[in-house]
Coordinates of C-alpha atoms and ligand atoms in Angstrom, one line a residue:
X1 CA 56.1 -23.6 3.5
X2 CA 58.3 -21.8 0.7
X3 CA 62.0 -21.7 1.5
X4 CA 63.8 -18.3 1.3
X5 CA 66.2 -18.6 -1.4
X6 CA 68.8 -20.5 -2.1
X7 CA 71.0 -20.1 -0.2
X8 CA 73.4 -22.5 1.4
X9 CA 71.7 -23.3 5.1
X10 CA 73.3 -21.2 8.0
X11 CA 72.9 -21.8 11.6
X12 CA 75.4 -22.0 14.6
X13 CA 78.1 -25.2 13.8
X14 CA 78.0 -24.0 10.5
X15 CA 79.0 -20.3 12.3
X16 CA 81.6 -22.4 14.3
X17 CA 83.1 -23.4 11.7
X18 CA 83.0 -20.5 8.9
X19 CA 85.1 -18.5 12.5
X20 CA 87.7 -21.6 12.7
X21 CA 88.2 -21.6 9.3
X22 CA 88.5 -17.9 9.1
X23 CA 91.1 -17.7 12.4
X24 CA 93.0 -20.0 10.4
X25 CA 92.3 -22.8 13.4
X26 CA 91.7 -25.4 11.1
X27 CA 92.6 -25.1 7.2
X28 CA 90.8 -28.3 6.6
X29 CA 87.7 -29.4 7.9
X30 CA 86.8 -32.7 8.7
X31 CA 83.7 -34.4 10.2
X32 CA 82.4 -37.5 10.2
X33 CA 79.6 -39.4 10.6
X34 CA 80.1 -42.7 13.6
X35 CA 76.7 -44.9 13.5
X36 CA 77.3 -47.8 15.7
X37 CA 76.3 -51.0 13.5
X38 CA 73.7 -52.4 15.9
X39 CA 70.5 -51.4 13.1
X40 CA 69.8 -49.5 10.1
X41 CA 70.2 -46.5 9.7
X42 CA 66.9 -44.0 9.9
X43 CA 65.5 -40.5 9.1
X44 CA 67.6 -38.6 12.1
X45 CA 70.8 -40.2 10.9
X46 CA 70.3 -38.4 7.7
X47 CA 70.1 -35.1 9.6
X48 CA 73.4 -36.7 10.8
X49 CA 74.7 -37.3 8.0
X50 CA 73.8 -34.2 5.6
X51 CA 75.4 -32.0 7.8
X52 CA 78.7 -33.9 8.7
X53 CA 78.5 -34.2 4.9
X54 CA 77.0 -30.7 4.1
X55 CA 79.9 -29.4 6.6
X56 CA 83.1 -30.7 4.7
X57 CA 81.2 -30.2 1.1
X58 CA 80.9 -26.1 1.7
X59 CA 83.7 -25.8 3.0
X60 CA 86.0 -27.7 0.7
X61 CA 87.3 -30.2 3.2
X62 CA 86.3 -34.2 4.1
X63 CA 83.8 -36.6 6.2
X64 CA 84.3 -39.8 7.6
X65 CA 82.3 -42.7 8.3
X66 CA 83.4 -44.3 10.9
X67 CA 81.7 -47.4 12.1
X68 CA 81.7 -46.9 15.9
X69 CA 81.5 -50.8 16.2
X70 CA 83.2 -50.7 20.9
X71 CA 80.0 -52.8 21.4
X72 CA 81.1 -56.6 20.7
X73 CA 77.9 -57.4 21.8
X74 CA 75.1 -56.2 19.5
X75 CA 77.4 -55.2 16.1
X76 CA 76.7 -57.0 13.4
X77 CA 78.5 -56.8 9.6
X78 CA 75.2 -56.6 8.5
X79 CA 74.3 -53.8 10.3
X80 CA 77.5 -52.1 8.4
X81 CA 76.5 -53.0 5.3
X82 CA 73.0 -51.2 5.1
X83 CA 74.3 -48.7 6.9
X84 CA 77.5 -48.4 4.2
X85 CA 74.4 -48.9 1.6
X86 CA 72.0 -46.4 2.8
X87 CA 75.3 -43.1 3.3
X88 CA 76.0 -43.3 -0.2
X89 CA 72.3 -44.1 -1.6
X90 CA 71.7 -40.8 0.4
X91 CA 74.8 -38.4 -1.2
X92 CA 76.4 -40.3 -4.1
X93 CA 75.6 -37.2 -6.9
X94 CA 74.9 -34.8 -4.1
X95 CA 77.5 -33.0 -6.2
X96 CA 75.4 -32.5 -9.2
X97 CA 74.0 -29.5 -9.5
X98 CA 70.5 -31.3 -10.3
X99 CA 70.5 -32.3 -6.7
X100 CA 71.5 -29.8 -4.8
X101 CA 69.4 -30.8 -1.9
X102 CA 67.8 -26.9 -2.3
X103 CA 66.5 -27.4 -5.5
X104 CA 64.7 -30.4 -4.5
X105 CA 62.4 -27.9 -1.7
X106 CA 62.6 -25.3 -4.3
X107 CA 63.1 -23.6 -8.0
X108 CA 66.1 -25.5 -9.1
X109 CA 69.5 -24.3 -7.5
X110 CA 71.8 -21.1 -8.8
X111 CA 74.6 -21.7 -6.2
X112 CA 77.7 -24.1 -8.5
X113 CA 78.0 -27.9 -7.1
X114 CA 81.5 -27.5 -5.3
X115 CA 84.0 -29.6 -5.9
X116 CA 82.7 -32.7 -3.9
X117 CA 85.7 -34.1 -2.4
X118 CA 83.2 -34.6 1.5
X119 CA 83.3 -39.1 1.2
X120 CA 87.0 -39.4 -1.2
X121 CA 88.5 -40.6 2.6
X122 CA 86.1 -42.0 3.4
X123 CA 85.3 -44.2 1.1
X124 CA 88.0 -44.3 -2.2
X125 CA 87.6 -47.9 -1.7
X126 CA 84.0 -47.8 -0.2
X127 CA 84.6 -49.6 3.4
X128 CA 84.0 -47.0 6.0
X129 CA 86.9 -46.2 9.2
X130 CA 86.3 -48.6 12.2
X131 CA 86.4 -47.9 15.9
X132 CA 87.3 -50.8 16.3
X133 CA 90.8 -50.7 13.7
X134 CA 92.0 -48.3 16.7
X135 CA 91.9 -50.2 19.4
X136 CA 95.4 -50.8 20.2
X137 CA 96.4 -46.9 19.7
X138 CA 93.4 -46.1 21.8
X139 CA 94.4 -49.0 24.7
X140 CA 98.7 -47.5 24.1
X141 CA 96.3 -44.7 25.0
X142 CA 95.3 -46.1 28.3
X143 CA 98.5 -47.5 29.2
X144 CA 99.7 -43.9 29.6
X145 CA 96.8 -42.1 31.7
X146 CA 97.4 -45.4 34.1
X147 CA 101.4 -44.9 33.2
X148 CA 100.3 -40.8 34.4
X149 CA 98.1 -42.0 37.2
X150 CA 95.4 -40.5 35.7
X151 CA 93.7 -44.5 35.5
X152 CA 93.4 -47.1 38.2
X153 CA 92.3 -50.4 37.4
X154 CA 89.0 -51.1 39.9
X155 CA 87.6 -54.4 41.5
X156 CA 84.1 -53.8 42.1
X157 CA 81.9 -55.2 40.4
X158 CA 79.3 -53.2 37.6
X159 CA 76.8 -52.7 40.1
X160 CA 79.1 -51.6 43.1
X161 CA 80.6 -48.8 40.3
X162 CA 77.0 -47.6 39.4
X163 CA 76.2 -47.4 43.6
X164 CA 79.6 -45.7 44.3
X165 CA 79.8 -43.0 41.6
X166 CA 75.4 -42.1 42.4
X167 CA 76.2 -41.1 46.0
X168 CA 80.2 -40.2 45.6
X169 CA 82.4 -42.2 46.7
X170 CA 85.8 -43.3 46.3
X171 CA 86.5 -46.8 45.3
X172 CA 89.2 -48.5 47.7
X173 CA 91.0 -49.3 44.2
X174 CA 91.5 -45.8 43.9
X175 CA 94.9 -45.2 45.2
X176 CA 96.6 -48.5 43.2
X177 CA 100.1 -48.0 42.3
X178 CA 101.0 -47.3 39.0
X179 CA 102.8 -50.8 38.8
X180 CA 100.0 -53.1 40.4
X181 CA 97.2 -50.6 37.8
X182 CA 99.9 -51.5 34.6
X183 CA 99.9 -54.4 35.6
X184 CA 96.4 -55.6 36.3
X185 CA 95.7 -53.6 32.9
X186 CA 97.6 -56.5 31.0
X187 CA 96.8 -59.6 32.7
X188 CA 92.9 -57.5 31.8
X189 CA 94.2 -57.6 28.3
X190 CA 95.9 -61.3 27.6
X191 CA 91.7 -62.3 28.9
X192 CA 93.5 -64.0 33.0
X193 CA 89.7 -62.1 34.5
X194 CA 86.5 -63.1 33.4
X195 CA 83.7 -60.4 32.6
X196 CA 82.6 -57.7 34.7
X197 CA 86.1 -58.7 37.2
X198 CA 87.3 -55.3 37.0
X199 CA 87.5 -52.4 35.4
X200 CA 89.6 -49.4 33.8
X201 CA 88.6 -46.0 35.7
X202 CA 89.4 -43.6 34.9
X203 CA 90.9 -40.7 38.5
X204 CA 89.0 -37.4 37.4
X205 CA 86.8 -35.9 40.6
X206 CA 84.5 -38.2 42.7
X207 CA 82.4 -35.1 43.8
X208 CA 82.3 -33.7 40.5
X209 CA 78.0 -32.1 39.5
X210 CA 78.6 -33.9 36.3
X211 CA 78.4 -37.7 37.1
X212 CA 80.3 -38.7 33.7
X213 CA 83.4 -37.5 36.0
X214 CA 83.0 -39.5 39.1
X215 CA 85.7 -41.9 37.7
X216 CA 84.2 -43.0 34.2
X217 CA 84.5 -46.8 33.2
X218 CA 87.1 -46.5 30.1
X219 CA 87.5 -50.4 29.1
X220 CA 84.9 -54.0 30.0
X221 CA 85.9 -56.7 29.7
X222 CA 83.8 -58.3 27.3
X223 CA 85.0 -62.4 26.3
X224 CA 82.6 -62.1 23.0
X225 CA 83.6 -62.3 19.5
X226 CA 84.0 -58.5 18.2
X227 CA 82.4 -58.8 14.2
X228 CA 85.5 -56.5 12.9
X229 CA 88.0 -57.9 15.2
X230 CA 87.1 -61.5 16.0
X231 CA 88.8 -62.4 18.9
X232 CA 91.5 -61.0 18.6
X233 CA 90.1 -58.8 22.6
X234 CA 88.3 -59.7 25.2
X235 CA 88.6 -55.8 26.2
X236 CA 86.7 -53.5 24.7
X237 CA 87.0 -49.7 25.3
X238 CA 83.4 -47.6 26.4
X239 CA 82.5 -45.2 24.2
X240 CA 83.4 -42.0 26.4
X241 CA 86.8 -42.9 25.4
X242 CA 87.3 -45.0 22.2
X243 CA 85.4 -41.5 20.7
X244 CA 87.2 -38.6 21.5
X245 CA 90.3 -40.9 21.2
X246 CA 88.7 -42.3 16.8
X247 CA 88.4 -38.8 16.2
X248 CA 91.5 -37.2 16.9
X249 CA 93.9 -39.7 15.7
X250 CA 91.4 -38.9 12.4
X251 CA 92.0 -35.2 12.3
X252 CA 88.5 -34.5 12.7
X253 CA 88.0 -31.4 13.4
X254 CA 84.1 -31.0 14.7
X255 CA 83.3 -33.8 16.1
X256 CA 79.3 -33.6 15.6
X257 CA 77.3 -34.8 18.1
X258 CA 73.0 -34.2 19.3
X259 CA 72.7 -33.0 22.1
X260 CA 72.5 -35.6 25.4
X261 CA 76.9 -36.0 24.7
X262 CA 76.4 -32.9 26.3
X263 CA 76.9 -33.2 29.7
X264 CA 79.9 -35.7 28.3
X265 CA 82.0 -33.1 26.9
X266 CA 84.5 -32.3 29.8
X267 CA 84.8 -35.9 29.7
X268 CA 85.4 -36.0 25.8
X269 CA 88.2 -32.4 26.7
X270 CA 88.9 -34.3 29.8
X271 CA 91.0 -37.7 28.6
X272 CA 92.6 -35.4 25.0
X273 CA 93.9 -33.3 27.6
X274 CA 94.9 -36.0 29.8
X275 CA 96.6 -37.7 27.1
X276 CA 98.5 -33.8 26.4
X277 CA 97.8 -34.9 22.3
X278 CA 99.9 -32.5 20.1
X279 CA 98.0 -31.2 17.2
X280 CA 95.2 -29.0 16.7
X281 CA 92.1 -31.2 19.3
X282 CA 88.9 -31.8 18.1
X283 CA 85.7 -29.9 19.5
X284 CA 82.8 -31.8 20.3
X285 CA 79.5 -29.7 19.3
X286 CA 76.1 -30.7 20.5
X287 CA 72.5 -30.2 17.7
X288 CA 69.2 -31.5 18.6
X289 CA 68.4 -35.0 17.5
X290 CA 65.8 -35.1 15.0
X291 CA 62.4 -36.6 16.6
X292 CA 59.3 -36.9 14.1
X293 CA 55.3 -37.9 14.6
X294 CA 53.7 -40.2 14.5
X295 CA 56.5 -43.0 13.9
X296 CA 59.6 -44.3 16.5
X297 CA 63.1 -43.2 15.5
X298 CA 65.3 -45.3 17.6
X299 CA 67.2 -48.4 16.5
X300 CA 66.4 -50.7 19.9
X301 CA 63.0 -49.8 19.2
X302 CA 63.2 -50.9 15.0
X303 CA 64.5 -53.4 15.9
X304 CA 62.1 -54.9 18.1
X305 CA 59.3 -53.8 16.0
X306 CA 61.3 -55.7 12.8
X307 CA 62.3 -58.8 15.6
X308 CA 58.7 -59.0 16.8
X309 CA 57.2 -59.2 12.7
X310 CA 54.6 -56.2 13.8
X311 CA 56.8 -54.8 10.0
X312 CA 57.7 -57.5 7.4
X313 CA 61.9 -55.7 7.6
X314 CA 63.7 -53.3 8.5
X315 CA 63.0 -52.0 4.6
X316 CA 59.1 -52.1 5.3
X317 CA 58.3 -48.8 3.8
X318 CA 56.0 -47.9 6.5
X319 CA 59.2 -47.4 8.8
X320 CA 61.4 -44.4 8.8
X321 CA 64.4 -46.2 7.9
X322 CA 66.5 -45.2 5.2
X323 CA 66.0 -48.2 3.4
X324 CA 61.9 -48.5 4.4
X325 CA 61.8 -44.6 3.2
X326 CA 63.9 -45.8 0.0
X327 CA 61.6 -49.1 -0.7
X328 CA 58.2 -46.5 -0.1
X329 CA 59.9 -44.3 -3.1
X330 CA 61.3 -41.4 -0.8
X331 CA 64.3 -40.1 -3.0
X332 CA 66.9 -39.2 -1.5
X333 CA 66.7 -35.6 -3.1
X334 CA 64.1 -34.8 -1.0
X335 CA 65.9 -36.4 2.4
X336 CA 68.6 -33.6 1.4
X337 CA 66.0 -31.2 1.3
X338 CA 63.6 -32.4 4.5
X339 CA 67.4 -32.1 6.7
X340 CA 68.3 -29.1 5.0
X341 CA 64.5 -27.3 5.6
X342 CA 65.0 -28.8 9.0
X343 CA 68.0 -26.9 10.0
X344 CA 70.6 -27.2 12.9
X345 CA 69.5 -25.9 16.5
X346 CA 70.2 -26.9 20.7
X347 CA 66.0 -26.8 21.7
X348 CA 65.3 -30.6 21.7
X349 CA 62.0 -30.3 19.1
X350 CA 59.7 -32.2 17.7
X351 CA 59.3 -32.5 14.2
X352 CA 56.1 -32.8 12.1
X353 CA 56.1 -35.7 9.5
X354 CA 54.0 -33.3 7.5
X355 CA 57.2 -31.1 6.6
X356 CA 58.1 -34.7 4.7
X357 CA 55.5 -35.2 3.0
X358 CA 55.7 -31.5 2.1
X359 CA 58.6 -31.5 0.9
X360 CA 58.0 -35.9 -0.9
X361 CA 55.7 -33.7 -2.2
X362 CA 57.1 -30.3 -3.4
X363 CA 59.8 -32.8 -5.4
X364 CA 57.4 -35.7 -7.0
X365 CA 54.7 -33.0 -8.9
X366 CA 57.3 -31.1 -10.0
X367 CA 58.9 -34.5 -11.6
X368 CA 56.1 -37.5 -11.2
X369 CA 54.4 -39.1 -14.8
X370 CA 50.8 -38.3 -14.5
X371 CA 49.1 -41.9 -15.3
X372 CA 45.4 -43.6 -15.3
X373 CA 44.1 -46.1 -12.3
X374 CA 42.0 -47.3 -10.9
X375 CA 42.6 -48.7 -7.6
X376 CA 38.6 -49.8 -6.9
X377 CA 36.9 -49.9 -10.2
X378 CA 33.1 -49.8 -11.1
X379 CA 32.6 -51.0 -14.3
X380 CA 30.8 -49.2 -17.0
X381 CA 29.8 -49.4 -20.6
X382 CA 29.5 -46.4 -23.0
X383 CA 26.2 -47.8 -24.8
X384 CA 25.9 -45.3 -27.6
X385 CA 30.0 -46.2 -28.1
X386 CA 30.9 -49.6 -30.7
X387 CA 31.9 -52.6 -30.0
X388 CA 35.0 -54.5 -30.3
X389 CA 36.4 -50.6 -31.2
X390 CA 39.2 -48.7 -29.5
X391 CA 40.7 -46.1 -30.1
X392 CA 44.2 -43.8 -28.7
X393 CA 43.4 -41.0 -26.9
X394 CA 46.6 -38.6 -25.8
X395 CA 47.3 -37.8 -22.4
X396 CA 50.2 -35.6 -21.3
X397 CA 52.6 -37.0 -19.0
X398 CA 53.3 -34.4 -16.8
X399 CA 51.6 -31.3 -17.1
X400 CA 54.5 -29.1 -14.5
X401 CA 57.2 -29.9 -17.2
X402 CA 56.9 -29.6 -20.8
X403 CA 59.9 -31.8 -21.8
X404 CA 58.0 -35.0 -20.5
X405 CA 55.9 -35.4 -23.4
X406 CA 52.8 -37.4 -24.0
X407 CA 51.7 -40.5 -24.5
X408 CA 48.3 -42.6 -25.7
X409 CA 45.8 -44.7 -23.0
X410 CA 43.5 -46.7 -24.9
X411 CA 39.4 -45.9 -24.8
X412 CA 36.5 -48.6 -25.8
X413 CA 33.3 -49.2 -25.0
X414 CA 33.7 -51.1 -21.4
X415 CA 35.6 -49.0 -19.1
X416 CA 36.6 -49.1 -15.0
X417 CA 36.3 -45.9 -12.8
X418 CA 36.9 -45.6 -9.1
X419 CA 34.4 -46.9 -6.8
X420 CA 34.4 -43.7 -5.1
X421 CA 33.7 -41.5 -7.7
X422 CA 29.8 -42.5 -8.5
X423 CA 27.2 -42.4 -5.8
X424 CA 23.6 -43.2 -6.2
X425 CA 22.2 -40.5 -4.0
X426 CA 24.8 -38.2 -3.5
X427 CA 24.9 -34.3 -1.7
X428 CA 23.7 -31.1 -2.8
X429 CA 27.7 -30.3 -4.7
X430 CA 28.9 -33.6 -5.9
X431 CA 30.2 -33.4 -8.3
X432 CA 31.3 -36.6 -9.8
X433 CA 29.3 -39.0 -11.3
X434 CA 25.7 -39.4 -10.0
X435 CA 22.3 -40.8 -12.0
X436 CA 21.7 -38.6 -14.7
X437 CA 24.5 -36.3 -14.2
X438 CA 26.9 -35.8 -16.1
X439 CA 31.0 -35.6 -15.7
X440 CA 34.2 -35.4 -18.5
X441 CA 36.6 -38.6 -18.4
X442 CA 39.8 -36.9 -18.4
X443 CA 41.7 -36.3 -21.5
X444 CA 38.3 -38.3 -23.3
X445 CA 34.3 -37.4 -23.3
X446 CA 31.4 -36.4 -21.2
X447 CA 30.0 -38.8 -19.9
X448 CA 26.0 -39.2 -18.5
X449 CA 25.0 -41.4 -16.0
X450 CA 21.9 -43.0 -17.7
X451 CA 21.5 -47.2 -15.6
X452 CA 22.7 -48.0 -12.7
X453 CA 22.8 -51.4 -12.6
X454 CA 22.5 -53.8 -9.4
X455 CA 23.4 -57.4 -8.4
X456 CA 20.8 -59.5 -5.8
X457 CA 22.6 -57.5 -2.3
X458 CA 21.1 -54.1 -4.3
X459 CA 25.1 -53.5 -4.6
X460 CA 25.6 -51.0 -8.0
X461 CA 27.9 -52.9 -10.0
X462 CA 27.2 -51.3 -13.6
X463 CA 26.8 -48.4 -14.9
X464 CA 25.5 -47.7 -18.2
X465 CA 26.4 -45.0 -19.5
X466 CA 27.0 -42.5 -22.9
X467 CA 28.9 -40.7 -24.1
X468 CA 28.7 -37.3 -26.2
X469 CA 31.3 -38.1 -29.1
X470 CA 31.9 -34.7 -29.9
X471 CA 33.1 -33.9 -26.6
X472 CA 36.5 -35.0 -26.4
X473 CA 38.8 -33.1 -26.9
X474 CA 40.0 -32.0 -30.7
X475 CA 36.0 -32.7 -31.1
X476 CA 33.8 -29.2 -31.9
X477 CA 32.2 -30.2 -28.2
X478 CA 35.2 -30.0 -26.4
X479 CA 35.0 -26.6 -24.7
X480 CA 31.8 -28.1 -23.4
X481 CA 31.8 -27.1 -19.3
X482 CA 31.1 -30.0 -16.4
X483 CA 31.9 -29.1 -13.4
X484 CA 34.2 -32.8 -11.9
X485 CA 36.4 -34.8 -14.2
X486 CA 37.1 -38.5 -13.2
X487 CA 40.0 -40.4 -14.0
X488 CA 38.8 -44.0 -16.0
X489 CA 41.1 -46.6 -17.2
X490 CA 40.1 -49.3 -20.4
X491 CA 38.9 -52.4 -19.2
X492 CA 39.8 -54.6 -21.7
X493 CA 43.9 -53.0 -22.3
X494 CA 44.0 -52.7 -18.3
X495 CA 47.1 -53.8 -16.4
X496 CA 45.9 -55.1 -13.3
X497 CA 48.8 -54.0 -10.7
X498 CA 49.2 -54.8 -7.3
X499 CA 49.0 -51.9 -5.1
X500 CA 49.8 -51.5 -1.6
X501 CA 49.0 -48.2 0.4
X502 CA 50.7 -47.1 3.7
X503 CA 49.1 -44.8 6.3
X504 CA 51.8 -44.0 9.0
X505 CA 53.0 -46.9 11.5
X506 CA 51.4 -44.9 15.0
X507 CA 47.5 -43.6 15.5
X508 CA 49.8 -41.4 17.9
X509 CA 51.9 -38.3 16.6
X510 CA 54.4 -39.0 19.9
X511 CA 54.4 -42.9 20.9
X512 CA 57.1 -42.8 23.2
X513 CA 55.5 -40.7 25.3
X514 CA 52.5 -41.9 25.6
X515 CA 54.1 -45.6 27.8
X516 CA 54.3 -48.6 25.3
X517 CA 54.9 -47.0 22.2
X518 CA 54.0 -50.8 20.4
X519 CA 50.3 -50.3 21.6
X520 CA 49.6 -47.1 19.6
X521 CA 49.9 -49.4 16.4
X522 CA 48.1 -48.3 13.7
X523 CA 45.9 -51.3 12.2
X524 CA 45.5 -50.2 9.1
X525 CA 49.4 -49.2 8.6
X526 CA 49.1 -51.5 5.1
X527 CA 46.2 -51.8 2.2
X528 CA 46.5 -53.4 -0.9
X529 CA 44.3 -53.9 -3.4
X530 CA 44.6 -55.5 -7.0
X531 CA 44.5 -52.2 -9.7
X532 CA 43.5 -51.9 -12.9
X533 CA 46.2 -49.7 -14.3
X534 CA 46.3 -47.8 -18.1
X535 CA 48.5 -50.0 -20.2
X536 CA 52.4 -48.2 -20.2
X537 CA 52.5 -48.9 -16.2
X538 CA 53.5 -52.0 -17.5
X539 CA 57.2 -50.3 -18.0
X540 CA 56.7 -48.9 -15.2
X541 CA 60.5 -47.9 -14.4
X542 CA 62.6 -48.2 -10.3
X543 CA 64.0 -45.1 -10.8
X544 CA 60.7 -43.0 -12.1
X545 CA 58.0 -41.9 -10.3
X546 CA 54.2 -42.2 -11.4
X547 CA 51.5 -39.7 -10.1
X548 CA 48.0 -42.0 -10.3
X549 CA 46.0 -38.8 -11.6
X550 CA 43.7 -37.7 -8.8
X551 CA 45.1 -40.3 -6.1
X552 CA 48.9 -40.2 -5.1
X553 CA 52.4 -40.8 -6.0
X554 CA 53.4 -44.4 -6.1
X555 CA 56.4 -46.1 -7.0
X556 CA 57.5 -49.3 -8.4
X557 CA 58.9 -52.1 -5.4
X558 CA 61.3 -54.0 -6.0
X559 CA 59.2 -57.2 -5.2
X560 CA 58.2 -56.3 -9.2
X561 CA 58.9 -59.0 -12.3
X562 CA 57.8 -58.6 -16.0
X563 CA 53.9 -59.6 -15.1
X564 CA 54.6 -58.8 -11.9
X565 CA 54.2 -55.7 -11.7
X566 CA 53.9 -54.1 -7.4
X567 CA 53.3 -50.2 -6.8
X568 CA 54.1 -48.5 -2.9
X569 CA 51.8 -46.0 -2.1
X570 CA 54.7 -42.8 -1.6
X571 CA 52.1 -40.0 -0.5
X572 CA 49.1 -39.2 -1.3
X573 CA 48.4 -36.6 -3.3
X574 CA 46.8 -33.7 -0.5
X575 CA 46.9 -34.5 3.4
X576 CA 44.8 -36.8 3.2
X577 CA 44.9 -38.0 6.5
X578 CA 41.9 -40.3 7.9
X579 CA 40.4 -39.4 4.8
X580 CA 41.4 -41.3 1.3
X581 CA 42.5 -38.5 -1.5
X582 CA 39.9 -40.5 -3.4
X583 CA 37.5 -39.3 -1.0
X584 CA 37.8 -36.3 -0.6
Ligands
LIG1 P1 69.7 -44.9 17.9 O1 69.2 -44.3 19.1 O2 68.4 -44.8 17.0 O3 70.2 -45.1 18.7 P2 72.3 -43.6 18.4 O4 72.2 -41.9 18.4 O5 72.7 -44.3 19.1 O6 70.2 -43.5 18.1 P3 74.2 -44.2 16.7 O7 74.7 -44.7 15.5 O8 75.0 -44.1 17.4 O9 73.0 -43.7 16.8 O10 74.6 -41.7 15.8 C1 75.2 -42.5 14.3 C2 75.3 -40.3 14.6 O11 73.8 -40.4 13.9 C3 75.6 -40.0 15.8 O12 76.0 -38.7 15.3 C4 74.1 -39.4 16.2 O13 74.1 -38.7 17.2 C5 73.2 -39.4 14.7 N1 72.2 -39.3 15.3 C6 71.1 -41.0 15.7 N2 69.5 -40.4 16.0 C7 70.1 -38.7 15.3 C8 68.9 -37.9 15.3 N3 67.5 -38.4 15.7 N4 69.1 -36.5 14.3 C9 69.7 -36.3 14.1 N5 70.9 -36.7 14.9 C10 70.8 -38.3 15.1
LIG2 MG1 74.3 -44.9 19.3

């Protein structure tokens, strides 16, 4: 999936923004990313973050992070904090040339980075904006709508309201006098009425074919403690009322949201128009959300997986959450590259997870340090190698990056190889180890399997081999060719590490489409092994990525301790779903 040369992304939204700059409609572009703090961010949000911050970045504008926190029941401070941590992780350093999102998928960028102004406003003190900070001005706007006869207090129950809107019937309270409406609204705010007793509704058009224009509810009563405003309010604006006004109050020029809000746009515009707001008004533009195969994306469903203990937490590496992917070892630059690569359109679609996996492999192939590790060890004794002797062999750190240099790896008489690299009765064209056959040990000697040792159950427990001692690199037989090369680790020097092998969390491409998504959880999505690793992996760094040669890419899990190394498999070397890389 090669990318075109390093051009800035182009799409219909960027075209609109560019037109607005060219025509002089806006001199400063201002976008926002408005998550509701009711869960952790997922890779779908990555698309929205990269779009909003990307546009701000490209047009020298600003992007606000705003907590869309108008529903006290579902929102929590833990989510506010995780959202900020994830946004920072994703965009910090973006302006760095080396982290140009295009470069991560392709060659290093030739585009000079634009000055990064995009998130200064939102995070000068690392604080987001909060829609709840605008509760007072939003309330004043509601009063203004009531005064101008464009909103009324309705006493119908939520169920009646829904039903009347569905059939297009007007509320009996629709023609209430302005003075009575003002009085009731003030008393709603003062806490005189119970939850659900009254609402404030816009007076628009009960016959409109667009349901959202059938006198939508603007305010409801909720006696609940809000994570940010505490008990200051007992009436809360609904999304449609709060969102356009929050955009307006922040001076947002382009309010980018996903397609399901397209039908809300006439209401967004109606509210700004009805209030006769003076300055230039924000424009809502919709784009298709990201859906990814073999996963679920809604926060509600992710929360179910977490709450029901089906995964280990919001940052479980099998989840598509930003924190889960970070823990798995996926880098911010990969996510940005992926977001740019999938592009922005108006058409709903399901993106193959392979596209994300491709982006990970493309970056890691360039950056990961090569290391030797054996996941499922089988002992090998080199019978013609002296007991007690050890030598250090030269191993290249990264063939894609000469500056990564080389290291020494210990070799001795007793080794471990991958048990899948030996077959007693192999099929034709099997080029790994077999009785009487030869392979080259990576960076080392050619060995021949002379004897297969089994236990009383008939299982192979050891191979006794002889080495061509002249065949190592630099030796007289170093050019001798055998068909297979396998990885290995010196047994007495091996470092034991826990490795966590992750696989797709679901067994079907679209678990949402098939009914109960939890029925399709992959029971083999996590396998934990104790691997034998070359000793240098004892110094593994969390910020580095490792390719265990011939196996997969790994990164250090944050739970690792100096004597308790834990690696997460970020991704296999090739697309080997349902087929382990070691067996390929
Ligand atoms: P979810 O259903 O997962 O809870 P949401 O849309 O309710 O998603 P918000 O917190 O309201 O989540 O989303 C914040 C911003 O991110 C919104 O502008 C929303 O449109 C955008 N967004 C959410 N999910 C996706 C997605 N899958 N692809 C692209 N943008 C998304
Ligand atoms: Mg939402």
